[in-house]
């Protein structure tokens, strides 16, 4: 089982602030993902990466950006937070060739006031 | 685009009752199927998966699921639930042609009363 860490777990921030949600995994997985999840709703993929220097947008349009400079690290950044960004953000990772088994972090619950 | 439907938003059971959570998907080709569970305050964990072979798969904690191709279904079952099974359960599908995409259902919240 993968060890995947997200910080912070909870974040309350004012409108207009720049924030970075951290995600790190220790299993050397090639693939990493960011999902957005609202209560009672399905997870929506917002970003993914196949490896270092590879990032792609997911199905759900998001104003956030991501980077993948190191295999183990996949931070998500919001340049100017808005109340509409209030949600839970889940990071996941998986290894190429495992039929897309994904391992999830505990999530960051973001509230933008 | 593929989609996943979980029929029950909230299921409430007493301990020792049997459980069946429905999951249907829309993709007609080769699929990989998953059930994830999220216990209160914890991260999503893989409960079980189906790739091929025996359509009845067994997972952790006594859960099993049956893949019925003709019905596009992958229902989750447990013969006798415990209070500790209280959690949210998500069905997810990966179509064979996708290298990255998991499509999730909206989840079913299971509450087990002692």
GROMACS .gro file of C-alpha atoms in nm:
model
  227
    1UNK     CA    1   0.000   0.000   0.000
    2UNK     CA    2   0.124   0.345  -0.091
    3UNK     CA    3   0.206   0.611   0.162
    4UNK     CA    4   0.073   0.936   0.032
    5UNK     CA    5   0.069   1.253   0.234
    6UNK     CA    6  -0.131   1.568   0.195
    7UNK     CA    7  -0.084   1.892   0.383
    8UNK     CA    8  -0.255   2.080   0.523
    9UNK     CA    9  -0.553   1.866   0.619
   10UNK     CA   10  -0.771   2.171   0.670
   11UNK     CA   11  -0.728   2.524   0.540
   12UNK     CA   12  -0.945   2.830   0.590
   13UNK     CA   13  -0.833   3.126   0.389
   14UNK     CA   14  -0.957   3.459   0.263
   15UNK     CA   15  -1.050   3.545  -0.093
   16UNK     CA   16  -0.762   3.646  -0.315
   17UNK     CA   17  -0.490   3.456  -0.131
   18UNK     CA   18  -0.247   3.230  -0.311
   19UNK     CA   19  -0.239   2.877  -0.175
   20UNK     CA   20  -0.046   2.560  -0.243
   21UNK     CA   21  -0.174   2.219  -0.144
   22UNK     CA   22   0.105   1.972  -0.094
   23UNK     CA   23   0.106   1.606  -0.196
   24UNK     CA   24   0.392   1.363  -0.162
   25UNK     CA   25   0.420   0.988  -0.207
   26UNK     CA   26   0.699   0.759  -0.097
   27UNK     CA   27   0.640   0.461  -0.324
   28UNK     CA   28   0.802   0.592  -0.640
   29UNK     CA   29   0.475   0.581  -0.835
   30UNK     CA   30   0.484   0.720  -1.187
   31UNK     CA   31   0.131   0.850  -1.195
   32UNK     CA   32  -0.022   1.110  -0.968
   33UNK     CA   33  -0.365   1.269  -0.962
   34UNK     CA   34  -0.568   1.549  -0.809
   35UNK     CA   35  -0.940   1.509  -0.755
   36UNK     CA   36  -1.201   1.751  -0.629
   37UNK     CA   37  -1.481   1.612  -0.416
   38UNK     CA   38  -1.790   1.786  -0.287
   39UNK     CA   39  -2.026   1.625  -0.031
   40UNK     CA   40  -2.256   1.366  -0.187
   41UNK     CA   41  -2.084   1.393  -0.521
   42UNK     CA   42  -1.843   1.183  -0.719
   43UNK     CA   43  -1.472   1.253  -0.734
   44UNK     CA   44  -1.381   1.471  -1.030
   45UNK     CA   45  -1.035   1.449  -1.182
   46UNK     CA   46  -0.881   1.795  -1.218
   47UNK     CA   47  -0.514   1.718  -1.292
   48UNK     CA   48  -0.291   1.421  -1.353
   49UNK     CA   49   0.070   1.343  -1.428
   50UNK     CA   50   0.242   1.046  -1.588
   51UNK     CA   51   0.583   1.137  -1.454
   52UNK     CA   52   0.833   1.415  -1.403
   53UNK     CA   53   0.761   1.723  -1.616
   54UNK     CA   54   0.432   1.570  -1.733
   55UNK     CA   55   0.104   1.736  -1.632
   56UNK     CA   56  -0.238   1.725  -1.791
   57UNK     CA   57  -0.577   1.870  -1.715
   58UNK     CA   58  -0.851   1.633  -1.612
   59UNK     CA   59  -1.219   1.624  -1.687
   60UNK     CA   60  -1.329   1.900  -1.455
   61UNK     CA   61  -1.212   2.247  -1.546
   62UNK     CA   62  -1.013   2.398  -1.265
   63UNK     CA   63  -0.837   2.729  -1.214
   64UNK     CA   64  -0.563   2.551  -1.023
   65UNK     CA   65  -0.225   2.457  -1.163
   66UNK     CA   66   0.011   2.172  -1.081
   67UNK     CA   67   0.376   2.087  -1.124
   68UNK     CA   68   0.577   1.766  -1.119
   69UNK     CA   69   0.943   1.847  -1.078
   70UNK     CA   70   1.015   1.541  -0.866
   71UNK     CA   71   0.857   1.197  -0.888
   72UNK     CA   72   0.736   1.203  -0.531
   73UNK     CA   73   0.591   1.555  -0.523
   74UNK     CA   74   0.278   1.691  -0.697
   75UNK     CA   75   0.168   2.025  -0.550
   76UNK     CA   76  -0.149   2.206  -0.653
   77UNK     CA   77  -0.160   2.585  -0.657
   78UNK     CA   78  -0.443   2.835  -0.662
   79UNK     CA   79  -0.311   3.181  -0.751
   80UNK     CA   80  -0.614   3.364  -0.617
   81UNK     CA   81  -0.856   3.168  -0.403
   82UNK     CA   82  -1.230   3.230  -0.434
   83UNK     CA   83  -1.529   3.096  -0.239
   84UNK     CA   84  -1.613   2.875  -0.539
   85UNK     CA   85  -1.289   2.687  -0.471
   86UNK     CA   86  -1.423   2.564  -0.139
   87UNK     CA   87  -1.410   2.185  -0.162
   88UNK     CA   88  -1.214   1.879  -0.063
   89UNK     CA   89  -0.904   1.806  -0.270
   90UNK     CA   90  -0.775   1.450  -0.288
   91UNK     CA   91  -0.436   1.347  -0.416
   92UNK     CA   92  -0.371   0.995  -0.545
   93UNK     CA   93  -0.088   0.798  -0.699
   94UNK     CA   94  -0.050   0.479  -0.893
   95UNK     CA   95   0.209   0.272  -1.070
   96UNK     CA   96   0.213   0.226  -1.444
   97UNK     CA   97   0.103  -0.122  -1.545
   98UNK     CA   98  -0.126  -0.190  -1.248
   99UNK     CA   99  -0.454  -0.135  -1.436
  100UNK     CA  100  -0.499   0.202  -1.277
  101UNK     CA  101  -0.512   0.105  -0.911
  102UNK     CA  102  -0.489   0.435  -0.727
  103UNK     CA  103  -0.390   0.508  -0.369
  104UNK     CA  104  -0.530   0.813  -0.198
  105UNK     CA  105  -0.414   1.065   0.054
  106UNK     CA  106  -0.631   1.187   0.339
  107UNK     CA  107  -0.731   1.500   0.153
  108UNK     CA  108  -0.724   1.874   0.214
  109UNK     CA  109  -1.050   2.039   0.305
  110UNK     CA  110  -1.033   2.396   0.177
  111UNK     CA  111  -1.268   2.674   0.280
  112UNK     CA  112  -1.237   3.012   0.112
  113UNK     CA  113  -1.417   3.293   0.288
  114UNK     CA  114  -1.817   0.917  -2.188
  115UNK     CA  115  -1.839   0.647  -1.931
  116UNK     CA  116  -2.048   0.701  -1.620
  117UNK     CA  117  -2.104   0.516  -1.294
  118UNK     CA  118  -2.432   0.502  -1.107
  119UNK     CA  119  -2.469   0.409  -0.744
  120UNK     CA  120  -2.834   0.366  -0.671
  121UNK     CA  121  -2.843   0.427  -0.301
  122UNK     CA  122  -2.729   0.753  -0.151
  123UNK     CA  123  -2.768   0.643   0.212
  124UNK     CA  124  -2.824   0.294   0.347
  125UNK     CA  125  -2.903   0.232   0.712
  126UNK     CA  126  -2.874  -0.120   0.851
  127UNK     CA  127  -2.860  -0.293   1.185
  128UNK     CA  128  -2.562  -0.506   1.278
  129UNK     CA  129  -2.571  -0.859   1.132
  130UNK     CA  130  -2.794  -0.751   0.843
  131UNK     CA  131  -2.687  -0.839   0.491
  132UNK     CA  132  -2.563  -0.567   0.260
  133UNK     CA  133  -2.583  -0.516  -0.112
  134UNK     CA  134  -2.480  -0.187  -0.272
  135UNK     CA  135  -2.558  -0.139  -0.637
  136UNK     CA  136  -2.319  -0.010  -0.901
  137UNK     CA  137  -2.385   0.017  -1.273
  138UNK     CA  138  -2.156   0.159  -1.537
  139UNK     CA  139  -2.213   0.272  -1.891
  140UNK     CA  140  -1.904   0.161  -2.084
  141UNK     CA  141  -1.954  -0.136  -2.317
  142UNK     CA  142  -1.596  -0.249  -2.368
  143UNK     CA  143  -1.331  -0.399  -2.144
  144UNK     CA  144  -1.341  -0.251  -1.796
  145UNK     CA  145  -1.151  -0.266  -1.472
  146UNK     CA  146  -1.378  -0.228  -1.170
  147UNK     CA  147  -1.309  -0.110  -0.818
  148UNK     CA  148  -1.478  -0.050  -0.488
  149UNK     CA  149  -1.320   0.201  -0.252
  150UNK     CA  150  -1.421   0.268   0.107
  151UNK     CA  151  -1.376   0.582   0.312
  152UNK     CA  152  -1.413   0.539   0.688
  153UNK     CA  153  -1.494   0.852   0.888
  154UNK     CA  154  -1.193   1.082   0.899
  155UNK     CA  155  -0.978   0.849   0.691
  156UNK     CA  156  -0.854   0.833   0.335
  157UNK     CA  157  -1.009   0.636   0.052
  158UNK     CA  158  -0.892   0.274   0.061
  159UNK     CA  159  -0.919   0.005  -0.202
  160UNK     CA  160  -1.173  -0.254  -0.091
  161UNK     CA  161  -1.159  -0.486  -0.391
  162UNK     CA  162  -1.102  -0.492  -0.765
  163UNK     CA  163  -1.196  -0.690  -1.073
  164UNK     CA  164  -0.983  -0.712  -1.384
  165UNK     CA  165  -1.072  -1.045  -1.544
  166UNK     CA  166  -1.146  -1.409  -1.465
  167UNK     CA  167  -1.382  -1.522  -1.190
  168UNK     CA  168  -1.658  -1.259  -1.178
  169UNK     CA  169  -1.696  -1.304  -0.804
  170UNK     CA  170  -1.415  -1.123  -0.630
  171UNK     CA  171  -1.336  -1.112  -0.263
  172UNK     CA  172  -1.190  -0.814  -0.086
  173UNK     CA  173  -1.086  -0.714   0.260
  174UNK     CA  174  -1.304  -0.734   0.571
  175UNK     CA  175  -1.542  -0.994   0.430
  176UNK     CA  176  -1.665  -0.790   0.134
  177UNK     CA  177  -1.721  -0.938  -0.208
  178UNK     CA  178  -1.850  -0.811  -0.540
  179UNK     CA  179  -1.994  -0.975  -0.846
  180UNK     CA  180  -1.931  -0.856  -1.199
  181UNK     CA  181  -2.229  -0.922  -1.427
  182UNK     CA  182  -2.125  -0.815  -1.773
  183UNK     CA  183  -2.472  -0.845  -1.927
  184UNK     CA  184  -2.609  -0.606  -1.667
  185UNK     CA  185  -2.309  -0.370  -1.661
  186UNK     CA  186  -2.310  -0.416  -1.286
  187UNK     CA  187  -2.057  -0.463  -1.009
  188UNK     CA  188  -2.256  -0.488  -0.687
  189UNK     CA  189  -2.089  -0.498  -0.349
  190UNK     CA  190  -2.207  -0.747  -0.088
  191UNK     CA  191  -2.140  -0.851   0.268
  192UNK     CA  192  -2.341  -1.125   0.443
  193UNK     CA  193  -2.333  -0.967   0.789
  194UNK     CA  194  -2.235  -0.607   0.852
  195UNK     CA  195  -2.072  -0.469   1.163
  196UNK     CA  196  -2.085  -0.126   1.322
  197UNK     CA  197  -1.727  -0.073   1.203
  198UNK     CA  198  -1.845  -0.098   0.841
  199UNK     CA  199  -2.003   0.244   0.875
  200UNK     CA  200  -1.836   0.437   0.594
  201UNK     CA  201  -1.886   0.578   0.248
  202UNK     CA  202  -1.844   0.336  -0.040
  203UNK     CA  203  -1.745   0.440  -0.391
  204UNK     CA  204  -1.763   0.234  -0.707
  205UNK     CA  205  -1.512   0.322  -0.980
  206UNK     CA  206  -1.455   0.210  -1.336
  207UNK     CA  207  -1.155   0.229  -1.563
  208UNK     CA  208  -1.225   0.155  -1.925
  209UNK     CA  209  -0.972  -0.066  -2.094
  210UNK     CA  210  -0.866   0.201  -2.336
  211UNK     CA  211  -0.776   0.456  -2.074
  212UNK     CA  212  -0.436   0.472  -1.916
  213UNK     CA  213  -0.529   0.710  -1.643
  214UNK     CA  214  -0.895   0.771  -1.594
  215UNK     CA  215  -1.102   0.634  -1.308
  216UNK     CA  216  -1.466   0.734  -1.317
  217UNK     CA  217  -1.629   0.733  -0.977
  218UNK     CA  218  -1.988   0.704  -0.866
  219UNK     CA  219  -2.135   0.951  -0.619
  220UNK     CA  220  -2.086   0.715  -0.329
  221UNK     CA  221  -2.318   0.538  -0.086
  222UNK     CA  222  -2.308   0.627   0.279
  223UNK     CA  223  -2.360   0.316   0.491
  224UNK     CA  224  -2.466   0.360   0.850
  225UNK     CA  225  -2.468   0.048   1.065
  226UNK     CA  226  -2.652   0.079   1.393
  227UNK     CA  227  -2.532  -0.136   1.683
   0.00000   0.00000   0.00000
